[in-house]
mmCIF file of C-alpha atoms in Angstrom:
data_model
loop_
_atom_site.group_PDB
_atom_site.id
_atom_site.type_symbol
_atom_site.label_atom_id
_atom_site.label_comp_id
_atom_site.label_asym_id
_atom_site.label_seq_id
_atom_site.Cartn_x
_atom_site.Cartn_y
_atom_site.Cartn_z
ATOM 1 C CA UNK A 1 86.977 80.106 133.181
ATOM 2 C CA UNK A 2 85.601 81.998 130.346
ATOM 3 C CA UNK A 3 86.102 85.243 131.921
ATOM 4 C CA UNK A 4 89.997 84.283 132.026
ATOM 5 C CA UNK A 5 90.358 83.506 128.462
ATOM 6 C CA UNK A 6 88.923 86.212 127.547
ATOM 7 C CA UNK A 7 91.701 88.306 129.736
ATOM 8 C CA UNK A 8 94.466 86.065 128.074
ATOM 9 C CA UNK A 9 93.598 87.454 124.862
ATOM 10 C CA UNK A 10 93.143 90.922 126.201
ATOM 11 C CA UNK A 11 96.291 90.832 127.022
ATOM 12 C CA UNK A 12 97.682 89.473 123.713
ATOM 13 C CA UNK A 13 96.480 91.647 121.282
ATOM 14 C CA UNK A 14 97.833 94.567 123.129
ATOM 15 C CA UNK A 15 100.966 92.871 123.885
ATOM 16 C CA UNK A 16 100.363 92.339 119.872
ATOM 17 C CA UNK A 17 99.468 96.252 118.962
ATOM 18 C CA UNK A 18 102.699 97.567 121.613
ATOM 19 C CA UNK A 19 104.555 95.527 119.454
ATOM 20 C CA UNK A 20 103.982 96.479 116.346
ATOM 21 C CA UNK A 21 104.189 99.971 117.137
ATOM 22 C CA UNK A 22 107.847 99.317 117.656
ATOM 23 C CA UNK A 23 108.601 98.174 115.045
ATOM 24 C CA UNK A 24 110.983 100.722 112.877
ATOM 25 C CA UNK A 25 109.927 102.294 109.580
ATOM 26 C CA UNK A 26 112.094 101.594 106.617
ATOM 27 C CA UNK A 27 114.905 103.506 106.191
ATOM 28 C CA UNK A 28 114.176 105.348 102.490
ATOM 29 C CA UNK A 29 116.978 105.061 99.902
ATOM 30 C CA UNK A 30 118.627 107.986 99.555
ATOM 31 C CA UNK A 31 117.851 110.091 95.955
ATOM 32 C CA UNK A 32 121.559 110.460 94.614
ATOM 33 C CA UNK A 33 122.480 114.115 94.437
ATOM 34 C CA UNK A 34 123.143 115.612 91.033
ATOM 35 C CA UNK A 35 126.774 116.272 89.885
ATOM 36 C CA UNK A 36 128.499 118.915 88.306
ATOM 37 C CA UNK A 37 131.915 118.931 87.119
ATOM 38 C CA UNK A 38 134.041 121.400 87.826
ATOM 39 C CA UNK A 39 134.317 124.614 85.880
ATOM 40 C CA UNK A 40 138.374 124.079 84.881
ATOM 41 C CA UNK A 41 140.129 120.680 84.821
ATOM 42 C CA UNK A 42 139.492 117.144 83.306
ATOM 43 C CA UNK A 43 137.893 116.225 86.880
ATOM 44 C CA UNK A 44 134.186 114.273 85.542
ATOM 45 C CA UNK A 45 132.670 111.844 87.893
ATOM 46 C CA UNK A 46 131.887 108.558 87.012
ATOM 47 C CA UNK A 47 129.584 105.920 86.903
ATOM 48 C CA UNK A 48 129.477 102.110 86.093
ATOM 49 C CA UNK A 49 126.953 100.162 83.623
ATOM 50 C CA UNK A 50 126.972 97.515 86.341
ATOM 51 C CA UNK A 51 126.379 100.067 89.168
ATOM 52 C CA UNK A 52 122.521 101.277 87.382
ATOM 53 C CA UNK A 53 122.591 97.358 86.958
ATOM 54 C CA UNK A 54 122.113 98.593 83.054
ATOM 55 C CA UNK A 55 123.080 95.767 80.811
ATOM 56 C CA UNK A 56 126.571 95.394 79.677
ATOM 57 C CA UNK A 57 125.687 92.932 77.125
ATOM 58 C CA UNK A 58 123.612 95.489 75.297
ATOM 59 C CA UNK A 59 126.729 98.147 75.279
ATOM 60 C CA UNK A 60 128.353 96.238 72.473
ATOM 61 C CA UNK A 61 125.393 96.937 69.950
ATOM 62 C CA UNK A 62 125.194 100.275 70.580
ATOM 63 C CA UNK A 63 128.530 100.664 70.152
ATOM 64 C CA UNK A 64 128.982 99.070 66.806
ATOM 65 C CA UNK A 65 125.541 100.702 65.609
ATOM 66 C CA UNK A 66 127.310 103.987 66.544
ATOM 67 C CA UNK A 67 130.704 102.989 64.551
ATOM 68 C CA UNK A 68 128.348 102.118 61.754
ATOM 69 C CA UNK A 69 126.872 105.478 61.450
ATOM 70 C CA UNK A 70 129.644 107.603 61.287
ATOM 71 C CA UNK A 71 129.462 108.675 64.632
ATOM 72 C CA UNK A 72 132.578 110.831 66.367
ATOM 73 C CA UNK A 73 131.312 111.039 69.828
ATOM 74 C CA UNK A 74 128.692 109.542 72.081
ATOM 75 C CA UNK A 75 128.141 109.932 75.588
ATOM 76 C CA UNK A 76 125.616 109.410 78.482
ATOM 77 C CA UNK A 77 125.170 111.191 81.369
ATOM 78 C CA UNK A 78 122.945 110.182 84.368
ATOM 79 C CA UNK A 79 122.522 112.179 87.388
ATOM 80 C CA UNK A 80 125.287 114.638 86.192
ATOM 81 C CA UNK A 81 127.630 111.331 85.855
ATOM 82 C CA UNK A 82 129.110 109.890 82.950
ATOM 83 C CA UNK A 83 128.017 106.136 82.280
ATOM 84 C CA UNK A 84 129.547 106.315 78.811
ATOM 85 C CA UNK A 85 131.813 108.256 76.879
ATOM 86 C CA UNK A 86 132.924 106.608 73.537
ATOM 87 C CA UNK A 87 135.113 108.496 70.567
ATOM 88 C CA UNK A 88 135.354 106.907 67.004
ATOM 89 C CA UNK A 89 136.863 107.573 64.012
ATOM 90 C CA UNK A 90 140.053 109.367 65.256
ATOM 91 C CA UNK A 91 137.988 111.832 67.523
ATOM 92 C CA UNK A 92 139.279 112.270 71.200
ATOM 93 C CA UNK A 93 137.758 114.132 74.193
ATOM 94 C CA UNK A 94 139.807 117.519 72.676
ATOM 95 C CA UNK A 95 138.746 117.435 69.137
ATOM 96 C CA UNK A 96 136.289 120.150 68.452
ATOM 97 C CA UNK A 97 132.921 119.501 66.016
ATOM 98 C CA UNK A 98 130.197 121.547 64.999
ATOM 99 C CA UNK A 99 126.754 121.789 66.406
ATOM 100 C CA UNK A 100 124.493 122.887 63.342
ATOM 101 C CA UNK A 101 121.137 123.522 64.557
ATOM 102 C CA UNK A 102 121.798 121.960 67.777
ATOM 103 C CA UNK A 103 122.907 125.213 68.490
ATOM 104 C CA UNK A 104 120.000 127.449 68.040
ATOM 105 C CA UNK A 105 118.952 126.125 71.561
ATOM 106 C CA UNK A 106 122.248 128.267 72.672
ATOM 107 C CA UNK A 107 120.468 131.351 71.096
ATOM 108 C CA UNK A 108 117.325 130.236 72.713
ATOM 109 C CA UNK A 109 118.998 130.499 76.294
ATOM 110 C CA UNK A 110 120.900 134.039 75.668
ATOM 111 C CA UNK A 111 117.759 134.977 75.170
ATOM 112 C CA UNK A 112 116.002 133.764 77.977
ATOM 113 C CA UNK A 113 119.518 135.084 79.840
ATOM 114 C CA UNK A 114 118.762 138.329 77.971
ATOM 115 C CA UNK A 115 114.959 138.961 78.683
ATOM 116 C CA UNK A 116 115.586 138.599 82.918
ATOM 117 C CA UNK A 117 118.474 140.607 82.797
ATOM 118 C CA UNK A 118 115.555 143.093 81.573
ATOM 119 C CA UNK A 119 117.621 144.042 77.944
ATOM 120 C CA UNK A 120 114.215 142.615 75.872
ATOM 121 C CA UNK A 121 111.140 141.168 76.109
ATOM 122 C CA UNK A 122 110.489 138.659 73.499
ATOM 123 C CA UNK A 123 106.758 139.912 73.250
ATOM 124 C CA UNK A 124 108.112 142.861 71.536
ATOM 125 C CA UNK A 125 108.540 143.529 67.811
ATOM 126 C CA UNK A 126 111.754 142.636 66.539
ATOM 127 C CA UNK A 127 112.307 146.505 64.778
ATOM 128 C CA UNK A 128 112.387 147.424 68.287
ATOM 129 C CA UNK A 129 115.883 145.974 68.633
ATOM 130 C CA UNK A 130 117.542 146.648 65.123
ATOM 131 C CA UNK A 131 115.078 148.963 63.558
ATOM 132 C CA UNK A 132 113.028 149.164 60.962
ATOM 133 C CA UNK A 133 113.534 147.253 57.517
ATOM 134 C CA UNK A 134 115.481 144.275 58.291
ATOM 135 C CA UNK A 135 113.054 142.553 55.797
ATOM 136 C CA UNK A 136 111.323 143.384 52.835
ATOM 137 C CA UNK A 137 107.476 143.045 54.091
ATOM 138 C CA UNK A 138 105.568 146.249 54.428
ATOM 139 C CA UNK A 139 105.816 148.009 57.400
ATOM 140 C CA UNK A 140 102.504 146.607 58.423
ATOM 141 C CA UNK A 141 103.529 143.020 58.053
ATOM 142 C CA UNK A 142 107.448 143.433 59.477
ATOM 143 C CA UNK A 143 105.982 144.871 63.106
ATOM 144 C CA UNK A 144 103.776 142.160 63.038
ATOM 145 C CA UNK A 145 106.953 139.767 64.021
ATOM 146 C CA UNK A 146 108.215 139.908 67.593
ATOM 147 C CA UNK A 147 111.193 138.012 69.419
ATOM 148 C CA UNK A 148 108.737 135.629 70.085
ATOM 149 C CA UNK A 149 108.653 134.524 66.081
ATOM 150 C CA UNK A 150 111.634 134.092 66.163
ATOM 151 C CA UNK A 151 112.287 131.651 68.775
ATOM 152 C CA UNK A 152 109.170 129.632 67.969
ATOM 153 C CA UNK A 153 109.293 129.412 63.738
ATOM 154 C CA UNK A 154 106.410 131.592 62.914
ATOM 155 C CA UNK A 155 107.690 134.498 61.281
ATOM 156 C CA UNK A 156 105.838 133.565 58.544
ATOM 157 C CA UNK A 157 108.903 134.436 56.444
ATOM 158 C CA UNK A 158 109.110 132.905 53.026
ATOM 159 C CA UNK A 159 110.963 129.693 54.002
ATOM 160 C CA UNK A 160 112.315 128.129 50.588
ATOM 161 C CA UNK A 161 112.739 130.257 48.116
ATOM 162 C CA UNK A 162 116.003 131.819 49.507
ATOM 163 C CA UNK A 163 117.848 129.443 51.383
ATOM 164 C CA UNK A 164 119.639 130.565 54.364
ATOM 165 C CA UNK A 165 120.243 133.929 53.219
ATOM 166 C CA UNK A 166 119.028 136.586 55.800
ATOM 167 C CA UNK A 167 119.465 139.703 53.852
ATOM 168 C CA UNK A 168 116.282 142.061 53.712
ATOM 169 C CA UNK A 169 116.048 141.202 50.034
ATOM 170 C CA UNK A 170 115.668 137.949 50.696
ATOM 171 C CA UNK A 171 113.427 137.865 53.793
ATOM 172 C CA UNK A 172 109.931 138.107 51.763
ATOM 173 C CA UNK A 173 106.394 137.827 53.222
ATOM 174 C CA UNK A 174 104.697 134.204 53.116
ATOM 175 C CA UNK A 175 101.992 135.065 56.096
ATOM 176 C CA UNK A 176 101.247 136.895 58.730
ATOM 177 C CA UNK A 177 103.439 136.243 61.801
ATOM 178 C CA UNK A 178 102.213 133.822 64.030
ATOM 179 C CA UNK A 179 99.970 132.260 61.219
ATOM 180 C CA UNK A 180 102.559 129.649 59.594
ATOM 181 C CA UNK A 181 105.386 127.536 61.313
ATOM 182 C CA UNK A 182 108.088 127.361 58.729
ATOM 183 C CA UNK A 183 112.006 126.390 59.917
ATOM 184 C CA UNK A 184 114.186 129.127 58.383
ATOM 185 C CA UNK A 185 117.123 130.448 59.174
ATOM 186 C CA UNK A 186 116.258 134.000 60.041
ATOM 187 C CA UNK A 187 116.330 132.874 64.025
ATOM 188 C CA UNK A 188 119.813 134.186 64.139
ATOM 189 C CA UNK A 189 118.516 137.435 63.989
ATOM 190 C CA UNK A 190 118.057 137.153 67.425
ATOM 191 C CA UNK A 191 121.905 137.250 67.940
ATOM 192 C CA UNK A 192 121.584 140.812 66.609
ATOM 193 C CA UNK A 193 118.898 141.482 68.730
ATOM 194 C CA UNK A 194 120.883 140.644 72.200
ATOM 195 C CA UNK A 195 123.817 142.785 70.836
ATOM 196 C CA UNK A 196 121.753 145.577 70.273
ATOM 197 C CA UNK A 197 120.175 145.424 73.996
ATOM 198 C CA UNK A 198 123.223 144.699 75.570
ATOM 199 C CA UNK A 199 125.736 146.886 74.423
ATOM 200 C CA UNK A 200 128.167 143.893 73.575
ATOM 201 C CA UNK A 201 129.394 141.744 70.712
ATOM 202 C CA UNK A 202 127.450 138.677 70.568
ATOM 203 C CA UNK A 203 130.630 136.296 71.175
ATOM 204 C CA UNK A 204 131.237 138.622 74.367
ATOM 205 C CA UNK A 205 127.641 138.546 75.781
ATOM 206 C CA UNK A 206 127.740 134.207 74.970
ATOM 207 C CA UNK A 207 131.089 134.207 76.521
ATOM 208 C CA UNK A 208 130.114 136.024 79.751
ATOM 209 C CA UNK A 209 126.699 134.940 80.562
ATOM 210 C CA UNK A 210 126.811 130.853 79.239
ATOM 211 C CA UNK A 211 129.901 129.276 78.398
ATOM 212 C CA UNK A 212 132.132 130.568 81.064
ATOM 213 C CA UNK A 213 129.921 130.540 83.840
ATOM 214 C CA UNK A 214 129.659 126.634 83.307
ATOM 215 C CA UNK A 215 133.075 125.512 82.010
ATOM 216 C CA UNK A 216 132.276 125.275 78.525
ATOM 217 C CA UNK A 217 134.728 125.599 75.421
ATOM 218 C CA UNK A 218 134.039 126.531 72.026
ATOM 219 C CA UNK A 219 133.562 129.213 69.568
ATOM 220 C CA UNK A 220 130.973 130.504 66.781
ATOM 221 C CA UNK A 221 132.108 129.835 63.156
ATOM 222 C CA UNK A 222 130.508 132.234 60.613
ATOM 223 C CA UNK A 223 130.022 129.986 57.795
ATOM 224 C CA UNK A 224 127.358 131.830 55.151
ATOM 225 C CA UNK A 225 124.519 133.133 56.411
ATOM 226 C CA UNK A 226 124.793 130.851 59.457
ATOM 227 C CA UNK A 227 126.272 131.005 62.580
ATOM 228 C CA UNK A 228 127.477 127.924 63.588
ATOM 229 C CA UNK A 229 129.137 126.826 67.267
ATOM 230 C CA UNK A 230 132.079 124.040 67.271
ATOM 231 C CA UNK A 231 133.371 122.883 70.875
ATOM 232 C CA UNK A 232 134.148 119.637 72.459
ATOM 233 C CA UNK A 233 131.784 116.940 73.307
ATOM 234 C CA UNK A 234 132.317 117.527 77.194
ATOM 235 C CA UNK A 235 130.956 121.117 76.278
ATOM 236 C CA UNK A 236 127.705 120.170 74.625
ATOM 237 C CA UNK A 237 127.298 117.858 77.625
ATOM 238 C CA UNK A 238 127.903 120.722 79.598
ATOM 239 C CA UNK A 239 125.123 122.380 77.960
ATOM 240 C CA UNK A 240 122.745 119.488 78.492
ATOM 241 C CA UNK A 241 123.328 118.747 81.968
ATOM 242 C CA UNK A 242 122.637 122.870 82.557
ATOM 243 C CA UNK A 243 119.186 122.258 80.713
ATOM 244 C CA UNK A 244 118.335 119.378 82.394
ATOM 245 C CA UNK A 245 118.523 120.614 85.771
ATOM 246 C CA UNK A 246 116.310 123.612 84.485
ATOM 247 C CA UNK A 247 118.915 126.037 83.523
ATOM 248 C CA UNK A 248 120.715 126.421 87.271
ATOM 249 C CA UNK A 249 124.167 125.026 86.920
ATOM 250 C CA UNK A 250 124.966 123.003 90.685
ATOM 251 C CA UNK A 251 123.483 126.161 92.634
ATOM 252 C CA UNK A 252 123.871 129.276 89.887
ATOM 253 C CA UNK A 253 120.680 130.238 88.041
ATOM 254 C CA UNK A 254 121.596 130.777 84.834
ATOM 255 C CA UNK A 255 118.311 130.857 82.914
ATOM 256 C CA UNK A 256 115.285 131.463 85.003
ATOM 257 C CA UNK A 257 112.740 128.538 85.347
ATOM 258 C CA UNK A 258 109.932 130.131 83.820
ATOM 259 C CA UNK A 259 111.781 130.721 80.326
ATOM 260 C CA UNK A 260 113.202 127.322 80.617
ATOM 261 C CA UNK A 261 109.874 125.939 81.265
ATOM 262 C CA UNK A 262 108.580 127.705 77.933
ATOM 263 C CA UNK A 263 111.270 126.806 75.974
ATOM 264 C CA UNK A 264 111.206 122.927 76.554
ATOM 265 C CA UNK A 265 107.171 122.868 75.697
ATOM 266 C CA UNK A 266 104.946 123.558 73.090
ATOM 267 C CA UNK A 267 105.494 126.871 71.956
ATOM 268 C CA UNK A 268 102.281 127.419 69.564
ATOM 269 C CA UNK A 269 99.613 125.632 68.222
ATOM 270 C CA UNK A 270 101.138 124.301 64.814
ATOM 271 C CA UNK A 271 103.960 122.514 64.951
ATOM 272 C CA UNK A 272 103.145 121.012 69.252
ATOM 273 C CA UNK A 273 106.751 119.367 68.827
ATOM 274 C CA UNK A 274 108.321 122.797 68.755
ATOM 275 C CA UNK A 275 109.474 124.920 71.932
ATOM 276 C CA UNK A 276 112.294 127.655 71.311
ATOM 277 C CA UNK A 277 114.501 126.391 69.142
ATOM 278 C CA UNK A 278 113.805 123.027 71.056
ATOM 279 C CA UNK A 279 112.521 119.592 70.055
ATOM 280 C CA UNK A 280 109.594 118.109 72.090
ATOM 281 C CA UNK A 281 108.967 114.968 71.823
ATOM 282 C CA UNK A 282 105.895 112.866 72.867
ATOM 283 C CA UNK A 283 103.518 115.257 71.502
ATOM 284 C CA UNK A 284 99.968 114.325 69.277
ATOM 285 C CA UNK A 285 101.568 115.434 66.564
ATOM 286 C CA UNK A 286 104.601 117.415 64.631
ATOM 287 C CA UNK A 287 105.986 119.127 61.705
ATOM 288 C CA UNK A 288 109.385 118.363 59.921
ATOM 289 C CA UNK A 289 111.797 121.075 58.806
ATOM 290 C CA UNK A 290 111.051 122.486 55.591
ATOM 291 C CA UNK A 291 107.406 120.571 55.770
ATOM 292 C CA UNK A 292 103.818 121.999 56.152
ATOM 293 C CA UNK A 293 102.779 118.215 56.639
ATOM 294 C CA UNK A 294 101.550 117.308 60.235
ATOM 295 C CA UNK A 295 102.306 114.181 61.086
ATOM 296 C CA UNK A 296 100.950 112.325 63.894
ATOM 297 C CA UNK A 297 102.247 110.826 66.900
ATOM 298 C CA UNK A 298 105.904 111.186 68.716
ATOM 299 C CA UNK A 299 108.962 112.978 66.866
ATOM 300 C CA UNK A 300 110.951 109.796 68.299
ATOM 301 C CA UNK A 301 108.505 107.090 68.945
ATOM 302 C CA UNK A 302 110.786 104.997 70.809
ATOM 303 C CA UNK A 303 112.604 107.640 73.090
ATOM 304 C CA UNK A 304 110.773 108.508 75.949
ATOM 305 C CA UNK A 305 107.780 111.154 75.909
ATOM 306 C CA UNK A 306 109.296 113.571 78.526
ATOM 307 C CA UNK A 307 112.365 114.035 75.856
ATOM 308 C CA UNK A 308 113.245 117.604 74.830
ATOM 309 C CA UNK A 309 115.939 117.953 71.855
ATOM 310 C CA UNK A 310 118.660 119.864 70.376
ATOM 311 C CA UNK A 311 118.911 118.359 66.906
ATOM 312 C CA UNK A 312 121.386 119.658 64.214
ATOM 313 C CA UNK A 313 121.919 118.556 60.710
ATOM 314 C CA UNK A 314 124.128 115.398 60.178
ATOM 315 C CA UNK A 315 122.726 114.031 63.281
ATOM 316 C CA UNK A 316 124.593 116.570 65.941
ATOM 317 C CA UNK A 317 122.033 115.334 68.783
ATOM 318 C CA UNK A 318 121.399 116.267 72.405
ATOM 319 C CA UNK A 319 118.511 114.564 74.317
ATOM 320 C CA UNK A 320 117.081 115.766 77.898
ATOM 321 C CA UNK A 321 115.587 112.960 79.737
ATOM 322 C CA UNK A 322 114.098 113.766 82.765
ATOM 323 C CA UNK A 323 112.083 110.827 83.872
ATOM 324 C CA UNK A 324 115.900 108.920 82.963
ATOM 325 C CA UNK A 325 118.113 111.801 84.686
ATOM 326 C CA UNK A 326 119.623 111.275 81.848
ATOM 327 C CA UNK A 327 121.346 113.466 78.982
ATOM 328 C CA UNK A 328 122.972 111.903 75.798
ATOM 329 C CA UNK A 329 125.066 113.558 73.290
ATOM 330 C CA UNK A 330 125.903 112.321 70.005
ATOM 331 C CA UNK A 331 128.444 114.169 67.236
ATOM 332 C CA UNK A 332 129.513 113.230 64.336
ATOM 333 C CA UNK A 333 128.746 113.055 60.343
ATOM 334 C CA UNK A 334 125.527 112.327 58.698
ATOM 335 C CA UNK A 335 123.973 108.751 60.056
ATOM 336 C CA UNK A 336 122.185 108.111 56.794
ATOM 337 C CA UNK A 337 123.092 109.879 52.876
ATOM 338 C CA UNK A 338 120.323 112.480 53.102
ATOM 339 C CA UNK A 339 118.870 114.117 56.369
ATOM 340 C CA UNK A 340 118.021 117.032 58.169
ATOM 341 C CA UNK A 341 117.705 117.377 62.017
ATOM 342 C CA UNK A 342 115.773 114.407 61.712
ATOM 343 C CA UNK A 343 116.168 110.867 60.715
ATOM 344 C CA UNK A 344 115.373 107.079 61.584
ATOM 345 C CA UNK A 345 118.767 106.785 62.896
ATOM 346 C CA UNK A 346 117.050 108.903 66.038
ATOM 347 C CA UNK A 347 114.471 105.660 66.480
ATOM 348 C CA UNK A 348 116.933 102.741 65.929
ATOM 349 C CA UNK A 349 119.199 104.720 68.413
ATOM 350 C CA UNK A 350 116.615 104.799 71.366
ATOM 351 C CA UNK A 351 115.724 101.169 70.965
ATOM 352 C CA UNK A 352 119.029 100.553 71.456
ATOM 353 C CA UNK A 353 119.717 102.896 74.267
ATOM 354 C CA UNK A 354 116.464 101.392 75.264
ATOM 355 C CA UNK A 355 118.152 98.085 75.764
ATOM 356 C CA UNK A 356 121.105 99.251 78.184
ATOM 357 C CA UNK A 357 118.144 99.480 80.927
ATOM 358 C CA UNK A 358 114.580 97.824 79.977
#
């Protein structure tokens, strides 16, 4: 009798184990593909608030937070798509606005575009490219400064004293390069230095190699000593949607991965929320513009740590959010009466972007 149970159950548990082995895997949810617009046209994909299953009854807040501060233009982008796309204060979809510093990130990439077409190498000395002079330092100190300097803050220019003005009068010694992160204006040397290697104007070279090849608009205003972009919203999304998919816009490379990689990182060991010409947030620590205070913690303690930024006076934002597949512009005039690149209007804004999803 026993010896007959014991085959019943024999029997079961393989009946048992041929079962389960039929049973089918689940079926993974398909990762939605990134989307590009198209390079001409109006044509944007969309998506809903209700489709992320985002809260629409957080939408109104940010909305009236946005109105509040002066804001022209706000949009999100997730996956390529737009979830929002808001104007205010008489600004439409074809009104163009200025970037301020938000556009040293475009220098940033021309030269990243510059260095693997093989016209520079940022390692080298900046007299290289427009010869000897261009400041006032000894000869000693000005070959001291490469591309490199440039792009990361640590010319170790004299940062105050003159403003934006980037004669060679005015661009005195402070410290040796490399020694001192200081925000100053000189950067836009760099624009010099990609018209020297390439052989073309500046406009021409940006034209050919960025805006074109991924349907932006816009053109560089010489206001002062600066050199300013203005375009269309849609175009500094544009821009951010490139960056966030690591410079390759759909299937192009435009900026190799390697630069991009650099750029969107710590750059040096002073200022860890600095890249080139980029933001980085989520770092131990960071430096203000015009500041030799460290200050600890996150640039933007409630935005996500993975966040790399192209911030521009008067609040001209754009935020890179990987971990989010996300990208959010915002244009417009000053949030607050006195700020830089910087302000708390960046923190209240992510708690409230925060609140469209957590």
């Amino acid at each position: 009798m026993s010896k007959k149970i014991y085959s019943l159950l024999f029997a079961f548990l393989c009946m048992s184990c041929s079962s389960e082995s039929t049973v089918p895997a689940p079926i993974p949810t398909p990762t939605e593909s990134l989307y590009f617009p198209p390079l001409t046209g109006t044509t944007w994909e969309t998506k809903s608030i209700a489709s992320l299953s985002w809260k629409q009854a957080a939408v109104q807040a940010l909305l009236d937070y946005l109105e509040l501060k002066h804001t022209k233009s706000f949009m999100i982008l997730v996956n390529g798509r737009i979830v929002m796309e808001n104007y205010f204060n008489g600004h439409s979809a074809t009104s163009n606005w200025y970037w301020a510093s938000a556009g040293k990130t475009l220098t940033s990439t021309l030269t990243g575009i510059a260095q693997q077409e093989s016209l520079l190498n940022i390692n080298n000395k900046v007299s290289q490219y427009i010869g000897i002079g261009w400041t006032s330092e000894t000869l000693a100190k000005e070959n001291l400064i490469t591309c490199k300097n440039l792009l990361t803050m640590t010319s170790g220019i004299e940062d105050i004293a003159n403003g934006d003005d980037i004669s060679p009068a005015s661009l005195q010694y402070k410290a040796d390069a490399g020694t001192r992160w200081a925000y100053h204006n000189v950067y836009v040397k760099l624009q010099d230095i990609i018209a020297q290697a390439s052989g073309k104007t500046w406009n021409t070279y940006f034209n050919t190699k960025l805006r074109d090849k991924i349907g932006m608009d816009g053109t560089w205003i010489q206001s002062g000593n600066n050199s300013v972009y203005a375009s269309t919203t849609r175009s500094m999304a544009r821009f951010g949607l490139l960056m966030y998919n690591k410079g390759k816009w759909d299937n192009t490379i435009i900026l190799n991965e390697n630069y991009f990689t650099e750029a969107t990182t710590t750059s040096q060991n002073i200022n860890l929320g600095y890249g080139y010409l980029w933001w980085i947030n989520g770092k131990a620590s960071y430096h203000l513009p015009q500041s030799q205070l460290t200050l600890p913690g996150s640039i933007i303690k409630s935005a996500p740590n993975d966040m790399f930024m192209a911030l521009g006076k008067n609040d001209q934002k754009i935020y890179v959010i990987p971990s989010k597949n996300m990208v959010v512009i915002r244009m417009g005039d000053a949030a607050d009466n006195v700020n830089l690149a910087l302000s708390d209007f960046d923190d209240v804004l992510w708690q409230k972007i925060n609140a469209l999803y957590q």
